XYZ file of N, CA, C and O in Angstrom:
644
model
N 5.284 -12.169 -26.262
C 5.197 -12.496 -24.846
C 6.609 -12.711 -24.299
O 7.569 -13.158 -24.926
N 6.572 -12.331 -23.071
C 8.402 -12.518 -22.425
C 7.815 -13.191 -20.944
O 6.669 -13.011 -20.532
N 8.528 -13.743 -20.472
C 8.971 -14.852 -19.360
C 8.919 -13.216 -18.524
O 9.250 -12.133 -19.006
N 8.350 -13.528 -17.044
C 8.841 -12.807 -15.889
C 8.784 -13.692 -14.710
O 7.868 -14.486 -14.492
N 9.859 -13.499 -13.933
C 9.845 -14.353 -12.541
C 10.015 -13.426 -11.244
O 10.836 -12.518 -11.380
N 9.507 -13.497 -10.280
C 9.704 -12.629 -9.146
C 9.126 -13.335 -8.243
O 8.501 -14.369 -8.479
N 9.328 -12.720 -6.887
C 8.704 -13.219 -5.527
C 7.652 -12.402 -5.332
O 7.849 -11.216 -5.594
N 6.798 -12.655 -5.020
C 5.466 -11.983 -4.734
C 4.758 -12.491 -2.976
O 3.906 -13.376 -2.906
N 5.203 -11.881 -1.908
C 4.514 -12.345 -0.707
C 5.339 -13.179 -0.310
O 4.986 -13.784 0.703
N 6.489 -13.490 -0.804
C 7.506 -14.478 -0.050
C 7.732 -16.004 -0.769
O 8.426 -16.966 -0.440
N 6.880 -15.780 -1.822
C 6.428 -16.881 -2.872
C 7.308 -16.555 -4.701
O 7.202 -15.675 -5.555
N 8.121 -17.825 -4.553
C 7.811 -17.281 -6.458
C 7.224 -17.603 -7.234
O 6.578 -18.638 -7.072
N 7.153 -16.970 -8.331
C 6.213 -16.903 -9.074
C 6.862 -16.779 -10.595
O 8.047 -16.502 -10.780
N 5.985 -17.004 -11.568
C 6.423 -16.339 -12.937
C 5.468 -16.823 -13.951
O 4.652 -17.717 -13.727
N 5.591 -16.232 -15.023
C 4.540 -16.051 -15.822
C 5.125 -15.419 -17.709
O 6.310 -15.184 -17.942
N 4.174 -15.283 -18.631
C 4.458 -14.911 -19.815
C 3.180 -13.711 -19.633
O 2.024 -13.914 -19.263
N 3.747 -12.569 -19.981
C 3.318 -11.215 -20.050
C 3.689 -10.635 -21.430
O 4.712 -10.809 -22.094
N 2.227 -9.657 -21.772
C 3.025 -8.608 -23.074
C 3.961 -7.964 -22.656
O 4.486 -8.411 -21.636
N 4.456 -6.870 -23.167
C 5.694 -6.220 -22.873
C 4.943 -5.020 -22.400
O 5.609 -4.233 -21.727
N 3.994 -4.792 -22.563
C 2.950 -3.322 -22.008
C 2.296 -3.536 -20.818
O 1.490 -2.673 -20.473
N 2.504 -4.726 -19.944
C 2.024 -5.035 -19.056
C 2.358 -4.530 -17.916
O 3.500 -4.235 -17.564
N 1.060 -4.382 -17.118
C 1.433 -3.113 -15.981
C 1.593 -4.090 -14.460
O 0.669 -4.869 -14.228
N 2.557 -4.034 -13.639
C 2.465 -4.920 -12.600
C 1.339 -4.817 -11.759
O 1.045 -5.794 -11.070
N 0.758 -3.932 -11.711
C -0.538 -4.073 -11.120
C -1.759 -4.649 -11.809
O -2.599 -5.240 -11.130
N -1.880 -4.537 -12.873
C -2.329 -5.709 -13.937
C -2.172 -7.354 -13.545
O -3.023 -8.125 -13.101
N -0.799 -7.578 -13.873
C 0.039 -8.662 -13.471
C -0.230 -9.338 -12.221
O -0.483 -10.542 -12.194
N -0.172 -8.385 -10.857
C -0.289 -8.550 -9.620
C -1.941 -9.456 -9.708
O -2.335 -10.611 -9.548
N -2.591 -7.969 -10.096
C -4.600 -8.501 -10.160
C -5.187 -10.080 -11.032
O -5.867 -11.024 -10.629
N -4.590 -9.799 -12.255
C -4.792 -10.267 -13.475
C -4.179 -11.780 -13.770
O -4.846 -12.697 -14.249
N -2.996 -11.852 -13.452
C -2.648 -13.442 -13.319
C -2.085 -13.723 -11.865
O -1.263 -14.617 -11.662
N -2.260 -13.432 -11.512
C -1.877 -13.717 -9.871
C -2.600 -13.803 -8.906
O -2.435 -14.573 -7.960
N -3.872 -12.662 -9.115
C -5.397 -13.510 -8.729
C -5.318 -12.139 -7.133
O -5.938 -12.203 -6.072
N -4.417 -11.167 -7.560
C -4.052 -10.272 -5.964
C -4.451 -9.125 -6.298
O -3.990 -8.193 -6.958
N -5.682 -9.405 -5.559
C -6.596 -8.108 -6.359
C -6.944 -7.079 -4.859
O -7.877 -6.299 -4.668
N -5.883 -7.424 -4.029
C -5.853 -6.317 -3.169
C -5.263 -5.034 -3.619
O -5.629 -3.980 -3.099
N -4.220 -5.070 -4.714
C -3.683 -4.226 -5.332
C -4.621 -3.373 -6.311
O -4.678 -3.998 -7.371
N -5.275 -2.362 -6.376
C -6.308 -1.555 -6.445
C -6.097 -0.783 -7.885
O -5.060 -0.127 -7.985
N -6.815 -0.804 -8.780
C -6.241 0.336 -9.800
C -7.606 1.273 -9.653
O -8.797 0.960 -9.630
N -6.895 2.623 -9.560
C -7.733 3.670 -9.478
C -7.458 4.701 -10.669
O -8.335 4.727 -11.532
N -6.365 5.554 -10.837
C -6.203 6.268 -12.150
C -5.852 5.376 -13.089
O -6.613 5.170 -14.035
N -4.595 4.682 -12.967
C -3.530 4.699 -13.672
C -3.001 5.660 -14.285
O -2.887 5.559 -15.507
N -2.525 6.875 -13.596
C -1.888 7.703 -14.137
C -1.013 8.240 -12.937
O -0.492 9.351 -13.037
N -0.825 7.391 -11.686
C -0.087 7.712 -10.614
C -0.680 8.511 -9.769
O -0.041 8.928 -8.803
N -1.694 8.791 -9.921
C -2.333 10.301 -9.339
C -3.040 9.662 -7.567
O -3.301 10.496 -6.700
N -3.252 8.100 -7.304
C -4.155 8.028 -6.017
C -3.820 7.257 -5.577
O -4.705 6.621 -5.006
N -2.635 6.774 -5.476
C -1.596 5.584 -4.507
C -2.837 4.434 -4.042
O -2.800 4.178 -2.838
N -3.710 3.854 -4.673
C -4.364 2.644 -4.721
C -3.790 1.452 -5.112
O -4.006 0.376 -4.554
N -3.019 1.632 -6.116
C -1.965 0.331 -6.387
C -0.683 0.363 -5.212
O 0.086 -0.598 -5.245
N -0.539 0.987 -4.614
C 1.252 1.033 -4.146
C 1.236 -0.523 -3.348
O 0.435 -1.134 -2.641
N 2.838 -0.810 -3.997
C 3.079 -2.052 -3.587
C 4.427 -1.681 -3.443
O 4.809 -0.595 -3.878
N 5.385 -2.664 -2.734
C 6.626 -2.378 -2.583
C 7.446 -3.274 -3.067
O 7.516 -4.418 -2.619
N 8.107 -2.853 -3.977
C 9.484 -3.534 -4.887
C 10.538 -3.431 -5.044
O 11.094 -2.589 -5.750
N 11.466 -5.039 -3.836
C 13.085 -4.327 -3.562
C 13.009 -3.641 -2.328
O 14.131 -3.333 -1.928
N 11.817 -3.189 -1.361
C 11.787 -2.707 -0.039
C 11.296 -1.347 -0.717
O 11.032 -0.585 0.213
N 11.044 -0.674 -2.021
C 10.487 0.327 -2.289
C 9.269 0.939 -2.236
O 8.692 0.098 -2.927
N 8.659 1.500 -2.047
C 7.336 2.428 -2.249
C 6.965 1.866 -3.758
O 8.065 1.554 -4.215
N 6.233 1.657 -4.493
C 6.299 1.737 -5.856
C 4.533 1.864 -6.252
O 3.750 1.041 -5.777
N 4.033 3.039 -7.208
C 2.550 2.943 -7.771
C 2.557 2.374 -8.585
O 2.801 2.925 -9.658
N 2.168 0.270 -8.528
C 2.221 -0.171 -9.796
C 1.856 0.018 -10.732
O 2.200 -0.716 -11.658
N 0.947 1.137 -10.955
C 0.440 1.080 -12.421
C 1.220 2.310 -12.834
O 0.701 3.315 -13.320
N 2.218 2.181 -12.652
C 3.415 2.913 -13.359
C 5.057 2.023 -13.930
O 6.045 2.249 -14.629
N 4.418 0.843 -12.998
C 5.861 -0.210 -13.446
C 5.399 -1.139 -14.430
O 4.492 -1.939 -14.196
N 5.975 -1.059 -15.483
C 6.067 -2.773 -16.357
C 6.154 -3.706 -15.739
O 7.064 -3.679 -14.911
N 5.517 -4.654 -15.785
C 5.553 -6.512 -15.207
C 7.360 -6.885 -15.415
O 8.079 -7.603 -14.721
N 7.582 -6.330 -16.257
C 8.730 -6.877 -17.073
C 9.855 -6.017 -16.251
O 10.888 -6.679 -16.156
N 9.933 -4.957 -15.739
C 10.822 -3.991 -14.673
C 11.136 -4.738 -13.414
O 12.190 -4.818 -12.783
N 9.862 -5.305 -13.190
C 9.787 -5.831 -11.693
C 10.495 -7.717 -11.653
O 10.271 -8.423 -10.670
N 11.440 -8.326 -13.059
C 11.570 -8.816 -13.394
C 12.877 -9.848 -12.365
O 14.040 -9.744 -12.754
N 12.654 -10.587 -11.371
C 13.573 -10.549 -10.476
C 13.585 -10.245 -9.064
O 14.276 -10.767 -8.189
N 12.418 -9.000 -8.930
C 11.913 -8.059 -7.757
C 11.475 -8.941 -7.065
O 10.934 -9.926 -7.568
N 11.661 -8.721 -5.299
C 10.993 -9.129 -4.680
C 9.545 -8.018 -4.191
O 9.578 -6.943 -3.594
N 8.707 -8.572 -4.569
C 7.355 -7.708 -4.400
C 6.378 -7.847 -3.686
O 5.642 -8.819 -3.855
N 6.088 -6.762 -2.555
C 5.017 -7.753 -0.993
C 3.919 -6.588 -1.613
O 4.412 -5.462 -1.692
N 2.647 -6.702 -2.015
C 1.205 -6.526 -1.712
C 0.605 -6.332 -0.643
O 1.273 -6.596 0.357
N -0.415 -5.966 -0.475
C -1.137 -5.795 0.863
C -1.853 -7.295 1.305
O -2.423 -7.341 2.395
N -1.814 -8.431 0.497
C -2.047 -9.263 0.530
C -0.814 -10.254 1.744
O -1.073 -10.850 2.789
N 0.426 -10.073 1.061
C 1.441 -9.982 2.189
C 1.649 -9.852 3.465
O 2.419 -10.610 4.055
N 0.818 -8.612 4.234
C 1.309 -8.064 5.241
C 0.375 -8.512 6.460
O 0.629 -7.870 7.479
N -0.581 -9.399 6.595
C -1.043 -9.940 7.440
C -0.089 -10.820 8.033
O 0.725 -11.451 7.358
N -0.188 -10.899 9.644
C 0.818 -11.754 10.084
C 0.975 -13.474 10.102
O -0.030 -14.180 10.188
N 1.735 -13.795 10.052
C 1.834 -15.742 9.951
C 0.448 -16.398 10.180
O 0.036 -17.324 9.481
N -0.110 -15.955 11.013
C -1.224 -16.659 11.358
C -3.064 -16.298 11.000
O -4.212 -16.513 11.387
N -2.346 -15.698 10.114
C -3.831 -14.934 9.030
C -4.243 -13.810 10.031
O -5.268 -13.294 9.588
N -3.853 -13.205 11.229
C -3.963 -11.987 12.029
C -4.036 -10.682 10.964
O -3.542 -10.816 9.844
N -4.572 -9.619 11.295
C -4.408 -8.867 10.710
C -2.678 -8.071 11.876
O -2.455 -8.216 13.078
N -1.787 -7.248 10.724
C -0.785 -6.745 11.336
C -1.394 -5.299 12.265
O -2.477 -4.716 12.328
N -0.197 -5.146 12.831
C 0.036 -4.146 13.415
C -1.257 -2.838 12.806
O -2.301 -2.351 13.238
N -0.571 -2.734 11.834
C -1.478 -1.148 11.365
C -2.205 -1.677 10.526
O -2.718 -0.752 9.896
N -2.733 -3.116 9.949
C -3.803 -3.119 9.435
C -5.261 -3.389 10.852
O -6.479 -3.382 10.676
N -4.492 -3.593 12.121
C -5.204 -3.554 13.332
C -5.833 -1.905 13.543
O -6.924 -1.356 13.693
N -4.287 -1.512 13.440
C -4.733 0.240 13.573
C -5.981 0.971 12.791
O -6.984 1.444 13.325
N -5.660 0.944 11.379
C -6.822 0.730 10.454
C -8.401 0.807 11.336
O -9.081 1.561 12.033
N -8.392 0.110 11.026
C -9.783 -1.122 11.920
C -10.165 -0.222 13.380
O -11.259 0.338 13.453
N -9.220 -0.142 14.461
C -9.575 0.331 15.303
C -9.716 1.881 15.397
O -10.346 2.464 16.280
N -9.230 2.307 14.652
C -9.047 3.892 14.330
C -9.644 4.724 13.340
O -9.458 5.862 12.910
N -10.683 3.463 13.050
C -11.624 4.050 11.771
C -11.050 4.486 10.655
O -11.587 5.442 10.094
N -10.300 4.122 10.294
C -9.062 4.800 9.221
C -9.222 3.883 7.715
O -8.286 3.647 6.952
N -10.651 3.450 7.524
C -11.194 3.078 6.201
C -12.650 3.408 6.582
O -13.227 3.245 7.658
N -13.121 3.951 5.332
C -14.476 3.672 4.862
C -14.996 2.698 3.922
O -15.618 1.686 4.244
N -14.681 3.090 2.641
C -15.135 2.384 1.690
C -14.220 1.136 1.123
O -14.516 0.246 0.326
N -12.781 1.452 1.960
C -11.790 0.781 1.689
C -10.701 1.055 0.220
O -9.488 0.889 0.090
N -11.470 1.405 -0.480
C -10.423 1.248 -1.691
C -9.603 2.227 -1.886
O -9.117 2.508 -2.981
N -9.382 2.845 -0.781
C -7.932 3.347 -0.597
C -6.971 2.651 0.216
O -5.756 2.828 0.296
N -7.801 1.740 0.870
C -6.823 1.148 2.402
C -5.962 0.677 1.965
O -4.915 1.280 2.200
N -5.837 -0.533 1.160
C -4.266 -1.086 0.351
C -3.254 -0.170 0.206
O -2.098 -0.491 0.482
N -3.514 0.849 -0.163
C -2.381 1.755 -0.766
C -2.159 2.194 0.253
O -0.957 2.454 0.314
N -2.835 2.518 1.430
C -2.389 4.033 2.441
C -1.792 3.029 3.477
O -0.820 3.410 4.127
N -2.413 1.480 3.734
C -1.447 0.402 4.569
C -0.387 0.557 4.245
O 0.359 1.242 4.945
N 0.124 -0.114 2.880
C 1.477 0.045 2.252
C 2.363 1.193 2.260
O 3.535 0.846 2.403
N 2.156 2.723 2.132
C 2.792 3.502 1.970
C 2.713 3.460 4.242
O 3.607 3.610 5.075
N 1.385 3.219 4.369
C 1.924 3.708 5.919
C 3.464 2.677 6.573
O 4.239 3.113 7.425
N 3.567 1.428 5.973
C 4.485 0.395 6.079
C 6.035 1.231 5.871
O 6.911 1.351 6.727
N 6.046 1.693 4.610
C 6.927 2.155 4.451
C 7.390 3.143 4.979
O 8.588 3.320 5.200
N 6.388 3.987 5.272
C 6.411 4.885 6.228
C 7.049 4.747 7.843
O 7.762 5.546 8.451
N 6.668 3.822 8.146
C 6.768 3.357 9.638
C 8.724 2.571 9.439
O 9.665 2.897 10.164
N 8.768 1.918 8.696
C 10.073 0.895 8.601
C 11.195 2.504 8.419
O 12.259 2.434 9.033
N 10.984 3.549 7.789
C 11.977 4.314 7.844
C 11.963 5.507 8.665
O 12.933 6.249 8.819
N 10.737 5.667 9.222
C 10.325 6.480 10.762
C 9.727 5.998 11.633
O 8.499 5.919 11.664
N 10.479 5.602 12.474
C 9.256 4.315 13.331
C 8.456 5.676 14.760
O 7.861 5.629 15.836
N 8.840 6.418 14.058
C 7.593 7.742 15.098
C 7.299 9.041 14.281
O 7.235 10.219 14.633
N 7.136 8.400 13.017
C 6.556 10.018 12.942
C 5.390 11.273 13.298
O 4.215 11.106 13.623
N 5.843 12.065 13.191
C 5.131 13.532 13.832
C 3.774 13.222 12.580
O 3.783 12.599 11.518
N 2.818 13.898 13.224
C 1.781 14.037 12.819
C 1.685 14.845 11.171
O 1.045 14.365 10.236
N 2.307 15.870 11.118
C 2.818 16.421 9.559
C 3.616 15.624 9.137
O 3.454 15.776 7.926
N 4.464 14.782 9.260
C 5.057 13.977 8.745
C 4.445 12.616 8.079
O 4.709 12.078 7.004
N 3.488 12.244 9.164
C 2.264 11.394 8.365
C 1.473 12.145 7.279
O 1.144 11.362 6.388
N 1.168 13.075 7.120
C 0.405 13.620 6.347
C 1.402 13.986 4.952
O 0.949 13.438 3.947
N 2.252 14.534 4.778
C 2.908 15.168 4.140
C 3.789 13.563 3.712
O 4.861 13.953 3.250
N 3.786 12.501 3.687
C 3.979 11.478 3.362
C 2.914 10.612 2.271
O 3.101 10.093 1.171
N 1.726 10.741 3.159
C 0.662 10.143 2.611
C 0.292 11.062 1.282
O -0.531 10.648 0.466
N 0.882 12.191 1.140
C 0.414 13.412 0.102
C 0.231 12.441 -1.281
O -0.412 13.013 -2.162
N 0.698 11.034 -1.631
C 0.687 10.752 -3.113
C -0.252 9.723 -3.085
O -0.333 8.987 -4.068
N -1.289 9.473 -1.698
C -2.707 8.499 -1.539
C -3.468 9.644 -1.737
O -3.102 10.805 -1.557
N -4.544 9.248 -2.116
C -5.667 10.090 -2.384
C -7.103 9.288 -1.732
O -7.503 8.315 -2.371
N -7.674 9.591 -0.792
C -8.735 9.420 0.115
C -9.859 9.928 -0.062
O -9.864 10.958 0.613
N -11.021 9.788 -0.682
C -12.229 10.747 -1.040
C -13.294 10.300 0.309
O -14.359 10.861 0.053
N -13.375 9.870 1.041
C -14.202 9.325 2.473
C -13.602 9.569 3.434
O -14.485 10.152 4.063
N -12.661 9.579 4.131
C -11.907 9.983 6.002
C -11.931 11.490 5.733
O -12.748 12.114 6.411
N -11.197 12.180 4.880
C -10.597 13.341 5.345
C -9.347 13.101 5.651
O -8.599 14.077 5.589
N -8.812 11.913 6.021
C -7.688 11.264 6.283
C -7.215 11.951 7.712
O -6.031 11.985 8.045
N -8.276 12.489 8.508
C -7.474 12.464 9.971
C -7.447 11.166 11.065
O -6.547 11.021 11.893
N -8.984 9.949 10.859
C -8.609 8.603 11.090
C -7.348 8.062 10.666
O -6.667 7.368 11.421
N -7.015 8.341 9.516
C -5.817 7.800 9.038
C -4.620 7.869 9.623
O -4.000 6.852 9.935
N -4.171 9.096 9.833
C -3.352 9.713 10.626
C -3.419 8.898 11.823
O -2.537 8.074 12.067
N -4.294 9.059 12.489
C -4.770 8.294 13.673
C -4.063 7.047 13.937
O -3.225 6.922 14.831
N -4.453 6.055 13.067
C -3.960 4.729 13.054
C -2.888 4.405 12.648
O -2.508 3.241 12.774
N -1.756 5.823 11.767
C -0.617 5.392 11.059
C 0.275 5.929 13.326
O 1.326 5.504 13.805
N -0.441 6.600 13.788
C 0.006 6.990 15.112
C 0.157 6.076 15.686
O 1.243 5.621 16.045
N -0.932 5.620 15.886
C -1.405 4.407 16.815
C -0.721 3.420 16.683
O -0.270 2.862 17.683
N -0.468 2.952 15.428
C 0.657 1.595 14.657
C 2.199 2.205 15.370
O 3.094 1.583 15.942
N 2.092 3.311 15.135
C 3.688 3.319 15.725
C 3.900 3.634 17.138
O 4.954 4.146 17.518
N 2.833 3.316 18.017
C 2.444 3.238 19.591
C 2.583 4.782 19.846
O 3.505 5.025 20.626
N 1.929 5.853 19.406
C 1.984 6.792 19.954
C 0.439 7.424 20.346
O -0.659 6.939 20.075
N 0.705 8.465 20.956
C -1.000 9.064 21.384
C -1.555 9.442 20.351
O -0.817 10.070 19.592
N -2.850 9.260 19.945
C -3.458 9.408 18.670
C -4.547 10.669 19.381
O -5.564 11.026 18.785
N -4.245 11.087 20.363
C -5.272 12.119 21.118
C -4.840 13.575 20.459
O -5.575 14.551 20.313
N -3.256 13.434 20.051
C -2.691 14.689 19.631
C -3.199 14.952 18.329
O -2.683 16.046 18.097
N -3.878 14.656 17.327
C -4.601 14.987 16.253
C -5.305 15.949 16.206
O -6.382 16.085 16.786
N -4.611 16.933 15.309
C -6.325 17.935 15.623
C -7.414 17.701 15.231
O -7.394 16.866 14.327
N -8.359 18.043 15.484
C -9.645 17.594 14.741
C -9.553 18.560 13.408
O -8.886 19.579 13.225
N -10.518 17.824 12.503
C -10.628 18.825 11.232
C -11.633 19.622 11.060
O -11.672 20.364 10.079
């Protein structure tokens, strides 16, 4: 077992982990943040993505023990001060841009990241971003929708599918 310490949501934290331990494990498993989603584990459906260091990251590709230091925000995180839901987890919601949900964590997060380093992207640009979430319910043109909408633009320009 090895010592890990990190910030998690603005909080620190730390813990004794195996050395095979997957931060999305870690995140779910002793941390009790089970918004963080495991779907392959093999990187293949951006259900875990969490961001570590301001990064994109599919935790069930990082060691507990990598993230050792990291500051790490969850989808658990991104609601605003006052238990509000944010910006594009509003969008979400109003834009029909979940079904079953257990993609929403991941496609919030990557849309986050998305938005903090394009605060307008073009409609292929949302899409061709989101390419490493995997969605089996929208079709992901709601999605699109609400990653629009979050960044105040017309969500009318969508084509239909």
């Amino acid at each position: 077992m090895s010592k890990v310490t990190m910030t998690v949501n603005g909080r620190a934290t730390s813990g004794d982990v195996e050395g095979r331990t997957l931060l999305s494990s870690y995140l779910r498993d002793t941390l009790g943040l089970t918004g963080t989603h495991i779907g392959c584990d093999t990187s293949q459906c951006g259900t875990c993505v969490v961001h570590v260091d301001g990064k994109v990251v599919k935790s069930c590709t990082m060691l507990a023990l990598e993230a050792d230091g990291a500051v790490v925000d969850t989808i658990e995180g991104q609601a605003n001060a006052d238990g509000s839901l944010n910006v594009i987890q509003q969008a979400f919601q109003d834009h029909h841009g979940l079904q079953c949900g257990f993609c929403t964590p991941g496609m919030v997060m990557s849309a986050a990241a998305l938005l903090k380093d394009n605060p307008k992207p073009s409609e292929s640009e949302i899409r061709k971003y989101l390419e490493g979430n995997l969605c089996r319910c929208t079709g992901y043109h709601n999605i699109v929708k609400a990653i629009l909408a979050a960044s105040g633009q017309d969500v009318s320009v969508v084509a239909a599918e």
